[in-house]
Amino acid sequence: MKHHTALAVALLMLTAAQPALGQDGHTNHAADHGHAAFASDRIHVAVEGQGPDVIFIPGLSSSPAVWQGTVDHLNGAYRVHRIHVQGFAGAPAEGNATGPVAAPVAEEIARYIREQGLTKPAVVGHSMGGTMGMMLAARHPDLVGKLMVVDMIPFMGAMFGPPGTTAESVVPVADQVYAAQSASPRDQYLTQAKAAVTGMIKTEAARTGPLADVEASDQQVSASAFRELIVTDLRPELSKITAPVEVLYVKFNDPRMTDAITDAIYQMSFAALPGAKLKRIDDSAHFIMLDQPQAFYGDLDAFLAK
């Protein structure tokens, strides 16, 4: 597998659309939901609706509001728990200020499920949220009822090196990426991140929110989390997942990457989980729920109804 620069750029800042931020960094949808009584320095959780529990995890530097259209579509038929990662989209960095982000946040979500008394909730994660969903389902298989991964592979580092790249061999590249992102002047960093957003969302009208999310996120937290994604290989852990899994994905953002090559990469990536349902969504960039909402909602409805 070649080093696909276009994909690396597209993954530079996995941001999500959100409405205007209030002074506290939360969205103006705050009146529509309450925060769960859960003390954590890594996440806070917005809860709304009644019914079976569904946990939505946004991606790197993303706001929970990336799921707003999805929540509106569900129309209160489920009790929705939206994770907001500290340091992303206006939330203070707190416990995520240094070190890894995805793995400890996944552990906090596991603690949240236990302490809130949720019984086998469905988990839906986009991008880095999908990584955390896989961590959660593999490391705490008793807690997850079903898992949907939205446009994420279990070892993103494979895209940053030659065939045979491992989590260990890609560390120097990850360190270089981290150094560049964490030390980059803020204006330069934002220019690159905003350029990446354009390639991640085909629907022009949906890009305004993602740009606000980039500016509202902590640069150090985002850089640390991105480094962690590059060096995290979850393929050896996939066989520990007992919950049904569905993976929605799009063709890689590189003209050399055909549908067939993308399909093959996903099939190889999830080979250790032969029961997983893999489905490519066409005419969409990274944010499937924004570019192809009706297709996404249809798949989500069927997934939740099983």
PDB file of N, CA, C and O in Angstrom, residues 163-218:
ATOM      1  N   PRO A 163       3.858  -1.096   2.021  1.00  0.00           N
ATOM      2  CA  PRO A 163       3.253  -2.372   2.426  1.00  0.00           C
ATOM      3  C   PRO A 163       4.037  -3.000   3.574  1.00  0.00           C
ATOM      4  O   PRO A 163       5.269  -2.965   3.595  1.00  0.00           O
ATOM      5  N   GLY A 164       3.325  -3.566   4.512  1.00  0.00           N
ATOM      6  CA  GLY A 164       3.974  -4.172   5.663  1.00  0.00           C
ATOM      7  C   GLY A 164       4.209  -3.215   6.813  1.00  0.00           C
ATOM      8  O   GLY A 164       4.783  -3.604   7.840  1.00  0.00           O
ATOM      9  N   THR A 165       3.764  -1.963   6.675  1.00  0.00           N
ATOM     10  CA  THR A 165       3.916  -0.995   7.752  1.00  0.00           C
ATOM     11  C   THR A 165       3.241  -1.511   9.021  1.00  0.00           C
ATOM     12  O   THR A 165       2.149  -2.074   8.981  1.00  0.00           O
ATOM     13  N   THR A 166       3.914  -1.330  10.141  1.00  0.00           N
ATOM     14  CA  THR A 166       3.378  -1.743  11.435  1.00  0.00           C
ATOM     15  C   THR A 166       3.229  -0.529  12.346  1.00  0.00           C
ATOM     16  O   THR A 166       3.741   0.561  12.048  1.00  0.00           O
ATOM     17  N   ALA A 167       2.551  -0.735  13.473  1.00  0.00           N
ATOM     18  CA  ALA A 167       2.398   0.348  14.442  1.00  0.00           C
ATOM     19  C   ALA A 167       3.761   0.836  14.929  1.00  0.00           C
ATOM     20  O   ALA A 167       3.949   2.022  15.184  1.00  0.00           O
ATOM     21  N   GLU A 168       4.715  -0.095  15.026  1.00  0.00           N
ATOM     22  CA  GLU A 168       6.061   0.287  15.481  1.00  0.00           C
ATOM     23  C   GLU A 168       6.839   1.023  14.393  1.00  0.00           C
ATOM     24  O   GLU A 168       7.492   2.043  14.661  1.00  0.00           O
ATOM     25  N   SER A 169       6.756   0.526  13.165  1.00  0.00           N
ATOM     26  CA  SER A 169       7.559   1.127  12.101  1.00  0.00           C
ATOM     27  C   SER A 169       7.066   2.512  11.692  1.00  0.00           C
ATOM     28  O   SER A 169       7.826   3.310  11.129  1.00  0.00           O
ATOM     29  N   VAL A 170       5.807   2.823  11.974  1.00  0.00           N
ATOM     30  CA  VAL A 170       5.256   4.109  11.553  1.00  0.00           C
ATOM     31  C   VAL A 170       5.435   5.188  12.624  1.00  0.00           C
ATOM     32  O   VAL A 170       5.101   6.348  12.397  1.00  0.00           O
ATOM     33  N   VAL A 171       6.012   4.823  13.770  1.00  0.00           N
ATOM     34  CA  VAL A 171       6.196   5.796  14.847  1.00  0.00           C
ATOM     35  C   VAL A 171       6.988   7.027  14.405  1.00  0.00           C
ATOM     36  O   VAL A 171       6.596   8.163  14.728  1.00  0.00           O
ATOM     37  N   PRO A 172       8.119   6.886  13.676  1.00  0.00           N
ATOM     38  CA  PRO A 172       8.842   8.095  13.254  1.00  0.00           C
ATOM     39  C   PRO A 172       7.988   9.040  12.417  1.00  0.00           C
ATOM     40  O   PRO A 172       8.077  10.267  12.571  1.00  0.00           O
ATOM     41  N   VAL A 173       7.165   8.489  11.526  1.00  0.00           N
ATOM     42  CA  VAL A 173       6.279   9.325  10.716  1.00  0.00           C
ATOM     43  C   VAL A 173       5.260  10.018  11.612  1.00  0.00           C
ATOM     44  O   VAL A 173       5.002  11.222  11.477  1.00  0.00           O
ATOM     45  N   ALA A 174       4.679   9.267  12.545  1.00  0.00           N
ATOM     46  CA  ALA A 174       3.697   9.845  13.458  1.00  0.00           C
ATOM     47  C   ALA A 174       4.316  10.964  14.292  1.00  0.00           C
ATOM     48  O   ALA A 174       3.686  11.999  14.533  1.00  0.00           O
ATOM     49  N   ASP A 175       5.559  10.756  14.722  1.00  0.00           N
ATOM     50  CA  ASP A 175       6.242  11.784  15.504  1.00  0.00           C
ATOM     51  C   ASP A 175       6.480  13.046  14.679  1.00  0.00           C
ATOM     52  O   ASP A 175       6.358  14.170  15.187  1.00  0.00           O
ATOM     53  N   GLN A 176       6.826  12.857  13.414  1.00  0.00           N
ATOM     54  CA  GLN A 176       7.028  14.009  12.525  1.00  0.00           C
ATOM     55  C   GLN A 176       5.727  14.779  12.330  1.00  0.00           C
ATOM     56  O   GLN A 176       5.708  16.017  12.359  1.00  0.00           O
ATOM     57  N   VAL A 177       4.635  14.037  12.111  1.00  0.00           N
ATOM     58  CA  VAL A 177       3.336  14.672  11.926  1.00  0.00           C
ATOM     59  C   VAL A 177       2.948  15.436  13.192  1.00  0.00           C
ATOM     60  O   VAL A 177       2.491  16.586  13.131  1.00  0.00           O
ATOM     61  N   TYR A 178       3.147  14.799  14.340  1.00  0.00           N
ATOM     62  CA  TYR A 178       2.815  15.454  15.605  1.00  0.00           C
ATOM     63  C   TYR A 178       3.639  16.727  15.801  1.00  0.00           C
ATOM     64  O   TYR A 178       3.102  17.776  16.196  1.00  0.00           O
ATOM     65  N   ALA A 179       4.930  16.629  15.552  1.00  0.00           N
ATOM     66  CA  ALA A 179       5.794  17.798  15.734  1.00  0.00           C
ATOM     67  C   ALA A 179       5.354  18.946  14.841  1.00  0.00           C
ATOM     68  O   ALA A 179       5.303  20.107  15.275  1.00  0.00           O
ATOM     69  N   ALA A 180       5.015  18.622  13.593  1.00  0.00           N
ATOM     70  CA  ALA A 180       4.596  19.663  12.654  1.00  0.00           C
ATOM     71  C   ALA A 180       3.275  20.289  13.081  1.00  0.00           C
ATOM     72  O   ALA A 180       3.116  21.525  13.044  1.00  0.00           O
ATOM     73  N   GLN A 181       2.332  19.467  13.513  1.00  0.00           N
ATOM     74  CA  GLN A 181       1.018  19.997  13.881  1.00  0.00           C
ATOM     75  C   GLN A 181       1.056  20.756  15.199  1.00  0.00           C
ATOM     76  O   GLN A 181       0.478  21.836  15.323  1.00  0.00           O
ATOM     77  N   SER A 182       1.740  20.208  16.180  1.00  0.00           N
ATOM     78  CA  SER A 182       1.719  20.826  17.503  1.00  0.00           C
ATOM     79  C   SER A 182       2.513  22.128  17.544  1.00  0.00           C
ATOM     80  O   SER A 182       2.170  23.043  18.303  1.00  0.00           O
ATOM     81  N   ALA A 183       3.578  22.217  16.740  1.00  0.00           N
ATOM     82  CA  ALA A 183       4.440  23.400  16.775  1.00  0.00           C
ATOM     83  C   ALA A 183       4.130  24.411  15.684  1.00  0.00           C
ATOM     84  O   ALA A 183       4.704  25.494  15.657  1.00  0.00           O
ATOM     85  N   SER A 184       3.224  24.076  14.786  1.00  0.00           N
ATOM     86  CA  SER A 184       2.900  24.969  13.677  1.00  0.00           C
ATOM     87  C   SER A 184       2.260  26.253  14.195  1.00  0.00           C
ATOM     88  O   SER A 184       1.438  26.214  15.121  1.00  0.00           O
ATOM     89  N   PRO A 185       2.647  27.408  13.638  1.00  0.00           N
ATOM     90  CA  PRO A 185       1.956  28.651  14.018  1.00  0.00           C
ATOM     91  C   PRO A 185       0.456  28.493  13.797  1.00  0.00           C
ATOM     92  O   PRO A 185       0.023  27.840  12.850  1.00  0.00           O
ATOM     93  N   ARG A 186      -0.315  29.090  14.690  1.00  0.00           N
ATOM     94  CA  ARG A 186      -1.764  28.869  14.665  1.00  0.00           C
ATOM     95  C   ARG A 186      -2.388  29.189  13.305  1.00  0.00           C
ATOM     96  O   ARG A 186      -3.232  28.429  12.815  1.00  0.00           O
ATOM     97  N   ASP A 187      -1.987  30.289  12.698  1.00  0.00           N
ATOM     98  CA  ASP A 187      -2.603  30.656  11.423  1.00  0.00           C
ATOM     99  C   ASP A 187      -2.267  29.651  10.325  1.00  0.00           C
ATOM    100  O   ASP A 187      -3.120  29.298   9.499  1.00  0.00           O
ATOM    101  N   GLN A 188      -1.033  29.149  10.340  1.00  0.00           N
ATOM    102  CA  GLN A 188      -0.639  28.145   9.349  1.00  0.00           C
ATOM    103  C   GLN A 188      -1.400  26.843   9.573  1.00  0.00           C
ATOM    104  O   GLN A 188      -1.875  26.207   8.626  1.00  0.00           O
ATOM    105  N   TYR A 189      -1.503  26.460  10.828  1.00  0.00           N
ATOM    106  CA  TYR A 189      -2.231  25.241  11.186  1.00  0.00           C
ATOM    107  C   TYR A 189      -3.685  25.328  10.725  1.00  0.00           C
ATOM    108  O   TYR A 189      -4.223  24.396  10.122  1.00  0.00           O
ATOM    109  N   LEU A 190      -4.322  26.453  10.996  1.00  0.00           N
ATOM    110  CA  LEU A 190      -5.728  26.613  10.619  1.00  0.00           C
ATOM    111  C   LEU A 190      -5.902  26.649   9.110  1.00  0.00           C
ATOM    112  O   LEU A 190      -6.891  26.116   8.579  1.00  0.00           O
ATOM    113  N   THR A 191      -4.957  27.242   8.401  1.00  0.00           N
ATOM    114  CA  THR A 191      -5.044  27.271   6.941  1.00  0.00           C
ATOM    115  C   THR A 191      -5.034  25.859   6.374  1.00  0.00           C
ATOM    116  O   THR A 191      -5.840  25.511   5.493  1.00  0.00           O
ATOM    117  N   GLN A 192      -4.141  25.017   6.880  1.00  0.00           N
ATOM    118  CA  GLN A 192      -4.068  23.632   6.409  1.00  0.00           C
ATOM    119  C   GLN A 192      -5.324  22.857   6.786  1.00  0.00           C
ATOM    120  O   GLN A 192      -5.869  22.090   5.985  1.00  0.00           O
ATOM    121  N   ALA A 193      -5.780  23.060   8.013  1.00  0.00           N
ATOM    122  CA  ALA A 193      -6.962  22.334   8.478  1.00  0.00           C
ATOM    123  C   ALA A 193      -8.193  22.726   7.675  1.00  0.00           C
ATOM    124  O   ALA A 193      -9.009  21.875   7.299  1.00  0.00           O
ATOM    125  N   LYS A 194      -8.328  24.005   7.396  1.00  0.00           N
ATOM    126  CA  LYS A 194      -9.498  24.462   6.642  1.00  0.00           C
ATOM    127  C   LYS A 194      -9.456  23.970   5.202  1.00  0.00           C
ATOM    128  O   LYS A 194     -10.499  23.677   4.604  1.00  0.00           O
ATOM    129  N   ALA A 195      -8.251  23.868   4.646  1.00  0.00           N
ATOM    130  CA  ALA A 195      -8.130  23.311   3.305  1.00  0.00           C
ATOM    131  C   ALA A 195      -8.553  21.841   3.297  1.00  0.00           C
ATOM    132  O   ALA A 195      -9.182  21.356   2.353  1.00  0.00           O
ATOM    133  N   ALA A 196      -8.200  21.123   4.370  1.00  0.00           N
ATOM    134  CA  ALA A 196      -8.566  19.706   4.458  1.00  0.00           C
ATOM    135  C   ALA A 196     -10.071  19.525   4.546  1.00  0.00           C
ATOM    136  O   ALA A 196     -10.631  18.583   3.973  1.00  0.00           O
ATOM    137  N   VAL A 197     -10.759  20.438   5.242  1.00  0.00           N
ATOM    138  CA  VAL A 197     -12.214  20.337   5.393  1.00  0.00           C
ATOM    139  C   VAL A 197     -12.909  20.312   4.032  1.00  0.00           C
ATOM    140  O   VAL A 197     -13.859  19.553   3.818  1.00  0.00           O
ATOM    141  N   THR A 198     -12.408  21.118   3.118  1.00  0.00           N
ATOM    142  CA  THR A 198     -13.021  21.185   1.798  1.00  0.00           C
ATOM    143  C   THR A 198     -13.023  19.824   1.121  1.00  0.00           C
ATOM    144  O   THR A 198     -13.979  19.452   0.438  1.00  0.00           O
ATOM    145  N   GLY A 199     -11.969  19.045   1.328  1.00  0.00           N
ATOM    146  CA  GLY A 199     -11.895  17.732   0.716  1.00  0.00           C
ATOM    147  C   GLY A 199     -12.673  16.665   1.463  1.00  0.00           C
ATOM    148  O   GLY A 199     -12.912  15.584   0.927  1.00  0.00           O
ATOM    149  N   MET A 200     -13.091  16.976   2.680  1.00  0.00           N
ATOM    150  CA  MET A 200     -13.793  15.980   3.486  1.00  0.00           C
ATOM    151  C   MET A 200     -15.302  16.101   3.415  1.00  0.00           C
ATOM    152  O   MET A 200     -16.020  15.214   3.860  1.00  0.00           O
ATOM    153  N   ILE A 201     -15.795  17.212   2.876  1.00  0.00           N
ATOM    154  CA  ILE A 201     -17.239  17.433   2.790  1.00  0.00           C
ATOM    155  C   ILE A 201     -17.553  17.962   1.394  1.00  0.00           C
ATOM    156  O   ILE A 201     -17.166  19.071   1.045  1.00  0.00           O
ATOM    157  N   LYS A 202     -18.246  17.177   0.608  1.00  0.00           N
ATOM    158  CA  LYS A 202     -18.583  17.595  -0.758  1.00  0.00           C
ATOM    159  C   LYS A 202     -19.653  18.672  -0.769  1.00  0.00           C
ATOM    160  O   LYS A 202     -19.676  19.521  -1.643  1.00  0.00           O
ATOM    161  N   THR A 203     -20.533  18.649   0.207  1.00  0.00           N
ATOM    162  CA  THR A 203     -21.663  19.574   0.255  1.00  0.00           C
ATOM    163  C   THR A 203     -21.181  20.925   0.779  1.00  0.00           C
ATOM    164  O   THR A 203     -20.911  21.086   1.975  1.00  0.00           O
ATOM    165  N   GLU A 204     -21.065  21.892  -0.099  1.00  0.00           N
ATOM    166  CA  GLU A 204     -20.465  23.172   0.263  1.00  0.00           C
ATOM    167  C   GLU A 204     -21.175  23.841   1.431  1.00  0.00           C
ATOM    168  O   GLU A 204     -20.540  24.426   2.317  1.00  0.00           O
ATOM    169  N   ALA A 205     -22.498  23.750   1.467  1.00  0.00           N
ATOM    170  CA  ALA A 205     -23.264  24.415   2.519  1.00  0.00           C
ATOM    171  C   ALA A 205     -22.977  23.836   3.900  1.00  0.00           C
ATOM    172  O   ALA A 205     -23.268  24.473   4.915  1.00  0.00           O
ATOM    173  N   ALA A 206     -22.413  22.632   3.952  1.00  0.00           N
ATOM    174  CA  ALA A 206     -22.158  21.979   5.240  1.00  0.00           C
ATOM    175  C   ALA A 206     -20.773  22.276   5.794  1.00  0.00           C
ATOM    176  O   ALA A 206     -20.403  21.747   6.843  1.00  0.00           O
ATOM    177  N   ARG A 207     -20.002  23.109   5.109  1.00  0.00           N
ATOM    178  CA  ARG A 207     -18.612  23.327   5.523  1.00  0.00           C
ATOM    179  C   ARG A 207     -18.440  24.424   6.569  1.00  0.00           C
ATOM    180  O   ARG A 207     -17.397  24.489   7.225  1.00  0.00           O
ATOM    181  N   THR A 208     -19.404  25.301   6.722  1.00  0.00           N
ATOM    182  CA  THR A 208     -19.240  26.426   7.640  1.00  0.00           C
ATOM    183  C   THR A 208     -19.011  25.952   9.070  1.00  0.00           C
ATOM    184  O   THR A 208     -18.107  26.425   9.763  1.00  0.00           O
ATOM    185  N   GLY A 209     -19.812  24.999   9.523  1.00  0.00           N
ATOM    186  CA  GLY A 209     -19.664  24.467  10.874  1.00  0.00           C
ATOM    187  C   GLY A 209     -18.319  23.819  11.120  1.00  0.00           C
ATOM    188  O   GLY A 209     -17.685  24.078  12.140  1.00  0.00           O
ATOM    189  N   PRO A 210     -17.842  22.971  10.197  1.00  0.00           N
ATOM    190  CA  PRO A 210     -16.533  22.362  10.390  1.00  0.00           C
ATOM    191  C   PRO A 210     -15.404  23.378  10.545  1.00  0.00           C
ATOM    192  O   PRO A 210     -14.483  23.166  11.325  1.00  0.00           O
ATOM    193  N   LEU A 211     -15.472  24.470   9.820  1.00  0.00           N
ATOM    194  CA  LEU A 211     -14.439  25.495   9.957  1.00  0.00           C
ATOM    195  C   LEU A 211     -14.467  26.093  11.360  1.00  0.00           C
ATOM    196  O   LEU A 211     -13.419  26.355  11.965  1.00  0.00           O
ATOM    197  N   ALA A 212     -15.671  26.285  11.905  1.00  0.00           N
ATOM    198  CA  ALA A 212     -15.780  26.804  13.269  1.00  0.00           C
ATOM    199  C   ALA A 212     -15.234  25.796  14.269  1.00  0.00           C
ATOM    200  O   ALA A 212     -14.607  26.168  15.268  1.00  0.00           O
ATOM    201  N   ASP A 213     -15.450  24.518  14.007  1.00  0.00           N
ATOM    202  CA  ASP A 213     -14.944  23.478  14.911  1.00  0.00           C
ATOM    203  C   ASP A 213     -13.421  23.463  14.962  1.00  0.00           C
ATOM    204  O   ASP A 213     -12.826  23.272  16.018  1.00  0.00           O
ATOM    205  N   VAL A 214     -12.789  23.638  13.811  1.00  0.00           N
ATOM    206  CA  VAL A 214     -11.325  23.680  13.767  1.00  0.00           C
ATOM    207  C   VAL A 214     -10.809  24.797  14.671  1.00  0.00           C
ATOM    208  O   VAL A 214      -9.914  24.593  15.492  1.00  0.00           O
ATOM    209  N   GLU A 215     -11.388  25.971  14.517  1.00  0.00           N
ATOM    210  CA  GLU A 215     -10.920  27.127  15.279  1.00  0.00           C
ATOM    211  C   GLU A 215     -11.196  26.969  16.773  1.00  0.00           C
ATOM    212  O   GLU A 215     -10.471  27.517  17.604  1.00  0.00           O
ATOM    213  N   ALA A 216     -12.234  26.206  17.114  1.00  0.00           N
ATOM    214  CA  ALA A 216     -12.617  26.067  18.515  1.00  0.00           C
ATOM    215  C   ALA A 216     -11.925  24.903  19.215  1.00  0.00           C
ATOM    216  O   ALA A 216     -12.108  24.704  20.413  1.00  0.00           O
ATOM    217  N   SER A 217     -11.130  24.130  18.477  1.00  0.00           N
ATOM    218  CA  SER A 217     -10.461  22.969  19.074  1.00  0.00           C
ATOM    219  C   SER A 217      -9.052  23.312  19.552  1.00  0.00           C
ATOM    220  O   SER A 217      -8.392  24.194  19.006  1.00  0.00           O
ATOM    221  N   ASP A 218      -8.601  22.594  20.559  1.00  0.00           N
ATOM    222  CA  ASP A 218      -7.267  22.773  21.116  1.00  0.00           C
ATOM    223  C   ASP A 218      -6.249  22.102  20.196  1.00  0.00           C
ATOM    224  O   ASP A 218      -6.316  20.901  19.958  1.00  0.00           O
TER     225      ASP A 218
END
